[in-house]
Short mmCIF file of C-alpha atoms in Angstrom, two decimals:
data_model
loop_
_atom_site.label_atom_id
_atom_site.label_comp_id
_atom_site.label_asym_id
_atom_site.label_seq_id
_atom_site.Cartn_x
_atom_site.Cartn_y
_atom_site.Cartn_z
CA UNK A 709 16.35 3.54 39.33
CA UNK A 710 17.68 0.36 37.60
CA UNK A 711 16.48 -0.46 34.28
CA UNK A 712 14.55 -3.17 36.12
CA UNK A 713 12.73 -0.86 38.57
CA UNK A 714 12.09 1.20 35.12
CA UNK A 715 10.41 -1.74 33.02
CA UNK A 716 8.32 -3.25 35.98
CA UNK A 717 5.46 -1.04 36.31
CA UNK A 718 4.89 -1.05 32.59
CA UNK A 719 5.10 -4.88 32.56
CA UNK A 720 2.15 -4.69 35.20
CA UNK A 721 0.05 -2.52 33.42
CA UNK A 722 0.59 -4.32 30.25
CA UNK A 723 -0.68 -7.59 31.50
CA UNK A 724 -3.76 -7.35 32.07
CA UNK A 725 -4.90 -5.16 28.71
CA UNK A 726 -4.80 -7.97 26.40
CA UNK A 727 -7.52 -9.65 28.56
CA UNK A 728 -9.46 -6.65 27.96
CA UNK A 729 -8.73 -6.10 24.59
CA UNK A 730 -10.17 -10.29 24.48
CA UNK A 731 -13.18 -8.98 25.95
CA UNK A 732 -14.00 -6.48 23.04
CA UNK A 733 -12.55 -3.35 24.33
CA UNK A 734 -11.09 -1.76 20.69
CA UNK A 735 -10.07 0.96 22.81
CA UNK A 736 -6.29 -0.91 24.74
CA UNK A 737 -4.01 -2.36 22.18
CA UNK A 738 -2.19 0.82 21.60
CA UNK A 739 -2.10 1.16 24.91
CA UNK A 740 -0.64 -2.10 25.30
CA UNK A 741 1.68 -1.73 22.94
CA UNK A 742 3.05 1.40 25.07
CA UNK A 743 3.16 -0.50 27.97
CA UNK A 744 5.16 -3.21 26.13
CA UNK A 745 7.85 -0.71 24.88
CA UNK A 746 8.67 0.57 28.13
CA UNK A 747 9.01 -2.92 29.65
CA UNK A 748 11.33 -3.22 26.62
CA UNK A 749 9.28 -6.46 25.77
CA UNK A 750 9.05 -5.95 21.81
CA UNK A 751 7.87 -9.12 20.52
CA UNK A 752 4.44 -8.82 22.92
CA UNK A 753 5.07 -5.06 21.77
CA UNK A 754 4.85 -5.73 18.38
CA UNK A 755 1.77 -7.83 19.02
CA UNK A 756 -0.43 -5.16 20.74
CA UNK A 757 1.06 -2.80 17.45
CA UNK A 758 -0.54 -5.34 15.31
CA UNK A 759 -3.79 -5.22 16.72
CA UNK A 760 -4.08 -1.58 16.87
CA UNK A 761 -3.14 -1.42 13.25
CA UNK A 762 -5.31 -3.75 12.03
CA UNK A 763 -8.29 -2.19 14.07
CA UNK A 764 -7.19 1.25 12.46
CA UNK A 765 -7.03 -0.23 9.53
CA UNK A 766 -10.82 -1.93 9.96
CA UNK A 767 -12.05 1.43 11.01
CA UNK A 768 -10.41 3.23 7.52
CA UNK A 769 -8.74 5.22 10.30
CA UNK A 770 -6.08 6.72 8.04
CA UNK A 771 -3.58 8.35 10.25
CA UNK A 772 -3.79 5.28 13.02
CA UNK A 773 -2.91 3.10 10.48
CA UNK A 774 -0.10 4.80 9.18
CA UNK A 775 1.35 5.58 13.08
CA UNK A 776 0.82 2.25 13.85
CA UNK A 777 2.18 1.12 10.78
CA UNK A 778 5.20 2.77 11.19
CA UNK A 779 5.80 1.04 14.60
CA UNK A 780 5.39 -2.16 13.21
CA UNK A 781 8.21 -1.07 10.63
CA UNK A 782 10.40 -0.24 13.21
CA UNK A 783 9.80 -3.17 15.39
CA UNK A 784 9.92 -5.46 12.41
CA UNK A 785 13.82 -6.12 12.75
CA UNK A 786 13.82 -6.55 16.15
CA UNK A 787 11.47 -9.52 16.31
CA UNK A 788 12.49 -12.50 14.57
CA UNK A 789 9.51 -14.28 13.63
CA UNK A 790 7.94 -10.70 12.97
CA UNK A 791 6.66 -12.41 9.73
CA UNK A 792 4.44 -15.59 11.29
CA UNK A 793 2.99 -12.75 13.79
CA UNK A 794 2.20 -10.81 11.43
CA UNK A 795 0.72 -13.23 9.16
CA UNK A 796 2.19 -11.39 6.24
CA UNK A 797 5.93 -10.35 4.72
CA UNK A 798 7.97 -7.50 5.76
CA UNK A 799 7.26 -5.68 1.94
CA UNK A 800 3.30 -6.00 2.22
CA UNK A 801 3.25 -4.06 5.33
CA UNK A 802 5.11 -1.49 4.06
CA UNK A 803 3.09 -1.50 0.82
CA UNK A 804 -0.04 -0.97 3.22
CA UNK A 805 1.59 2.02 5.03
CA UNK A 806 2.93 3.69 1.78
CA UNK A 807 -0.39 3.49 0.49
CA UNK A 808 -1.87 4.84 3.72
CA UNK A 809 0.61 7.48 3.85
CA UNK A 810 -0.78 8.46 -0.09
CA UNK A 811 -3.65 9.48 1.22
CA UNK A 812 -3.56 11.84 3.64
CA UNK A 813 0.51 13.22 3.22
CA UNK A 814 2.22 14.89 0.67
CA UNK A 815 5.57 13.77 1.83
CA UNK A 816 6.69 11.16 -0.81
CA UNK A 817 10.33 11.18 0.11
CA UNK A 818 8.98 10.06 3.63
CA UNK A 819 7.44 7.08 1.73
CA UNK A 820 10.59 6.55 -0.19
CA UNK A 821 12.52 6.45 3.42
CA UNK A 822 10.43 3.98 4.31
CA UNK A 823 10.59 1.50 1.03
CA UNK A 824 14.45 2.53 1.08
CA UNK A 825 14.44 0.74 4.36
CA UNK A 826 12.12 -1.95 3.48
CA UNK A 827 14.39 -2.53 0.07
CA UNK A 828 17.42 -2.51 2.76
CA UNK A 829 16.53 -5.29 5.18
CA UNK A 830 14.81 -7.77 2.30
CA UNK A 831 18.20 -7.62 0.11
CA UNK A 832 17.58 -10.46 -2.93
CA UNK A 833 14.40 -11.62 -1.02
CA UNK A 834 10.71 -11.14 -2.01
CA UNK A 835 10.99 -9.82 -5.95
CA UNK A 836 7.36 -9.92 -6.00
CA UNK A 837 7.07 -7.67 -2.95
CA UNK A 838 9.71 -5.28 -3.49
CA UNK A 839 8.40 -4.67 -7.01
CA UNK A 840 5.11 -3.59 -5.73
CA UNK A 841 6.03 -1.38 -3.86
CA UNK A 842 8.60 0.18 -5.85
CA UNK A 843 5.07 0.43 -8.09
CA UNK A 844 3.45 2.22 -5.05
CA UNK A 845 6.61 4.90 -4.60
CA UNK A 846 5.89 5.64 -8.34
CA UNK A 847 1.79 6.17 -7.28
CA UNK A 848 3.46 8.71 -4.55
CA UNK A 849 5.50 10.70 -6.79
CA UNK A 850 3.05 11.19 -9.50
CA UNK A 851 -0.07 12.23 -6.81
CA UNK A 852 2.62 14.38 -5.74
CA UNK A 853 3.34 16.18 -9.05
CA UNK A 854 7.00 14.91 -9.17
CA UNK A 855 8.14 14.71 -12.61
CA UNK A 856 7.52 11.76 -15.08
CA UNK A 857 10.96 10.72 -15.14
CA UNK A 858 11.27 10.16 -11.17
CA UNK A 859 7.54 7.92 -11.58
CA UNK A 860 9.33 5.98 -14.57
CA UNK A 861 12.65 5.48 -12.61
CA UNK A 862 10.22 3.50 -9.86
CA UNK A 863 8.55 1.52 -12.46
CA UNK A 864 11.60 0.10 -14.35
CA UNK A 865 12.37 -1.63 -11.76
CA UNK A 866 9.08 -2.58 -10.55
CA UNK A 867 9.26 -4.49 -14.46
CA UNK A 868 12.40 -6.03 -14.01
CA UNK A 869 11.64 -7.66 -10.58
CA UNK A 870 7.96 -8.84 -11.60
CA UNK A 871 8.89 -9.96 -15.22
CA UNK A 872 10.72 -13.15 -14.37
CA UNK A 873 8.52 -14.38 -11.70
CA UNK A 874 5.10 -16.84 -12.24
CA UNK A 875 2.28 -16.83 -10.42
CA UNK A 876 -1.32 -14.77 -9.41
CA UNK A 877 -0.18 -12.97 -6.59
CA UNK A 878 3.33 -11.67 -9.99
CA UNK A 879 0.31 -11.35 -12.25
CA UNK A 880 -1.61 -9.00 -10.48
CA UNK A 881 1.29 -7.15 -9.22
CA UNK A 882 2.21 -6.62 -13.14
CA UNK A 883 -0.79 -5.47 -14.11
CA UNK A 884 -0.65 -2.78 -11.98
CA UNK A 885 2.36 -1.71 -12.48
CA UNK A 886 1.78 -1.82 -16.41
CA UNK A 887 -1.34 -0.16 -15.98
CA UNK A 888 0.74 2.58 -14.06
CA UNK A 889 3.32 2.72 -17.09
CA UNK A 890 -0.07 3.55 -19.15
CA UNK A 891 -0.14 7.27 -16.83
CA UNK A 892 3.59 8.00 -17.31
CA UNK A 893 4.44 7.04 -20.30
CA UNK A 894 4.03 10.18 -22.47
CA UNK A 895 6.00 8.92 -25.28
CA UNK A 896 3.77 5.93 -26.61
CA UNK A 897 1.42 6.52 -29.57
CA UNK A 898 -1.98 7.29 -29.04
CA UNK A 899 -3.56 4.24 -30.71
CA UNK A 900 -1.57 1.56 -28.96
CA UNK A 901 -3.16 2.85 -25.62
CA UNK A 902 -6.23 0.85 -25.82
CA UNK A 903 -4.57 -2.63 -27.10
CA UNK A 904 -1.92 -1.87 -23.97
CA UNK A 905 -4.51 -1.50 -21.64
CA UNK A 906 -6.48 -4.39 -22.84
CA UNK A 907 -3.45 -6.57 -21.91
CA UNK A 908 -3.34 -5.12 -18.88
CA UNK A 909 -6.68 -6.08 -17.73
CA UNK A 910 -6.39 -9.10 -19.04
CA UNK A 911 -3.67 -10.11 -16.61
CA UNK A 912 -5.24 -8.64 -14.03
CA UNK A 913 -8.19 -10.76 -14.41
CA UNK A 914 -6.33 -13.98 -15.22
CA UNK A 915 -5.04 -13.39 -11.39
CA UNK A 916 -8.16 -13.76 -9.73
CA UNK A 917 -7.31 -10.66 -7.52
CA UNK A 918 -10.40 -7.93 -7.51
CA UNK A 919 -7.93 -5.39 -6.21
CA UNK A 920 -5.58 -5.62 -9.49
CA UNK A 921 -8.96 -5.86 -11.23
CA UNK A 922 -9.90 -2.37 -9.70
CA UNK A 923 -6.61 -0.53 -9.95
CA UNK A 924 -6.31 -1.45 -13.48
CA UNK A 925 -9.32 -0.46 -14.27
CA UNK A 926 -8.35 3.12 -12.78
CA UNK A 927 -5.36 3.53 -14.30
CA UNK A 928 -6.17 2.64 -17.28
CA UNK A 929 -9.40 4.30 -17.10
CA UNK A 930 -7.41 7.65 -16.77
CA UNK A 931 -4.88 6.66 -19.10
CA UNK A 932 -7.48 6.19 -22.11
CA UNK A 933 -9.20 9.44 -21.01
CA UNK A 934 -6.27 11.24 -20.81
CA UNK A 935 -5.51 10.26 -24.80
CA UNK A 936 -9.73 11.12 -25.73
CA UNK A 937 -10.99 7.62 -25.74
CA UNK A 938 -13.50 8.90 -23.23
CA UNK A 939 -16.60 6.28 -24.29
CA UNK A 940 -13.86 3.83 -23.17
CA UNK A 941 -12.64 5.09 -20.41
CA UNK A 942 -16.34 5.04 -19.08
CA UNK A 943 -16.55 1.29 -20.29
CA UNK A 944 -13.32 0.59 -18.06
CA UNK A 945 -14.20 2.42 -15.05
CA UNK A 946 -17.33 0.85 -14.70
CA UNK A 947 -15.80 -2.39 -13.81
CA UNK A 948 -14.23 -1.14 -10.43
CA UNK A 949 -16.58 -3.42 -8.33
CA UNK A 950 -17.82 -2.53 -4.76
CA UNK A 951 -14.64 -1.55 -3.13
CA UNK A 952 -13.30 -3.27 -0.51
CA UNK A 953 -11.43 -0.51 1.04
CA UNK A 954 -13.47 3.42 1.02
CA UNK A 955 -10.33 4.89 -0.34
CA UNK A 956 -10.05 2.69 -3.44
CA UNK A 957 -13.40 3.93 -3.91
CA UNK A 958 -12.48 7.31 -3.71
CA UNK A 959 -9.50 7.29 -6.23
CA UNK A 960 -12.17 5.11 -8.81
CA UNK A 961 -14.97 7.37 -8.57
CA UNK A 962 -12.41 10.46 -8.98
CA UNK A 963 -11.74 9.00 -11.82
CA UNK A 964 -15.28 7.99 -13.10
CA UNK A 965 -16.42 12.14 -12.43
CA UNK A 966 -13.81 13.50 -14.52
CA UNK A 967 -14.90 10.83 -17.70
CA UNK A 968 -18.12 12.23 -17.20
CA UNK A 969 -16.92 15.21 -17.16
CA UNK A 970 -14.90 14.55 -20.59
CA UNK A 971 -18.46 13.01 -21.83
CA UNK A 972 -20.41 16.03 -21.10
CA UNK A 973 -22.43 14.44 -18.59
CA UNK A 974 -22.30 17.00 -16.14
#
């Protein structure tokens, strides 16, 4: 068969499952997305990907997100205006599957394949993006129980990118990644853990950004427990708000049980 004989029947299949996908069938854009591949049609490929991923990711299906994730990282060169169809840049997608990919796999040097990729194609661009998510491949390897020192390698320069930029969306990025610092850094006194993470929910509420809000709040929940400020602690934890996302949740209230814990409030 010629390569066109090959990609026809998958280019009629594929048409008409968007239409049905229109029509509130959740159950055809990875379908589609198949279809597209084998017609070797990527950019309506990467479309039907997109859908899927974002229904996984509606659904707090975990692994769909994270498969479909993956294909959009793949697909992501090949597609020029990947970005506009997307809605979104190249480094928060992958910050979205790395963060997937903490919850259910204890692979973090399949993460770090991933950013390493990511890190690859964006070269100078996006400082802001590439320092989150060298703040998300330190949240990997210390879930993972990878030393200190490999957590603190991510995070220095997850600083140095963040530092000189200006803005809500640097702010809140900072915060978490300072808040982060709070958990690895074994080395700073005891009493300057509670002015540190002050600061660091300061900036994460001067971004406007519930998220940072939250994820501060957990980090540095668990950092001030961690030291025996446990009245603290409870303060802090108690301002992770309704969670957006279930597995935010999870991580917060993870956190909240073992203060309790600490408190005696079994």
């Amino acid at each position: 068969a010629t390569p066109g004989d090959r990609t026809a029947p998958p280019r009629r299949y594929g048409l008409p499952l968007p239409r049905r996908a229109r029509a509130g069938d959740e159950a055809h854009p990875a379908e589609t997305a198949e279809h597209w591949l084998g017609a070797r049609d990527l950019p309506r490929a990467f479309d039907a990907t997109l859908a899927a991923y974002r229904h996984a990711r509606a659904s707090l299906a975990v692994i769909g997100t994270i498969q479909h994730g993956e294909r959009l990282l793949d697909l992501w060169p090949d597609v020029p205006d990947a970005p506009q169809r997307a809605g979104r840049g190249l480094a928060d997608l992958a910050c979205e599957v790395v963060t997937a990919l903490n919850e259910v796999d204890d692979d973090a040097d399949r993460a770090r394949r991933y950013a390493r990729a990511v890190f690859a194609q964006l070269g100078e661009h996006d400082p802001v993006g590439r320092g989150a998510l060298h703040r998300l491949l330190a949240v990997v390897l210390s879930n993972v129980g990878r030393s200190v020192d490999e957590a603190a390698a991510e995070l220095a320069p997850a600083r140095a990118l963040l530092e000189p930029q200006q803005g809500p969306v640097r702010d809140a990025a900072l915060a978490m990644d300072e808040s982060m610092e709070l958990i690895t850094d074994e080395t700073a006194p005891r009493t300057e853990i509670p002015r540190r993470a002050e600061e660091c929910m300061r900036l994460a509420m001067s971004s406007g950004s519930q998220h940072a809000v939250d994820v501060v709040s957990t980090h540095t929940a668990w950092a001030l427990a961690d030291r025996g400020y446990y009245v603290l602690a409870d303060t802090v934890i108690a301002r992770v708000g309704p969670p957006a996302i279930a597995l935010l949740g999870v991580h917060s209230q993870t956190v909240a049980t073992h203060v309790m814990l600490w408190l005696g409030r079994y």
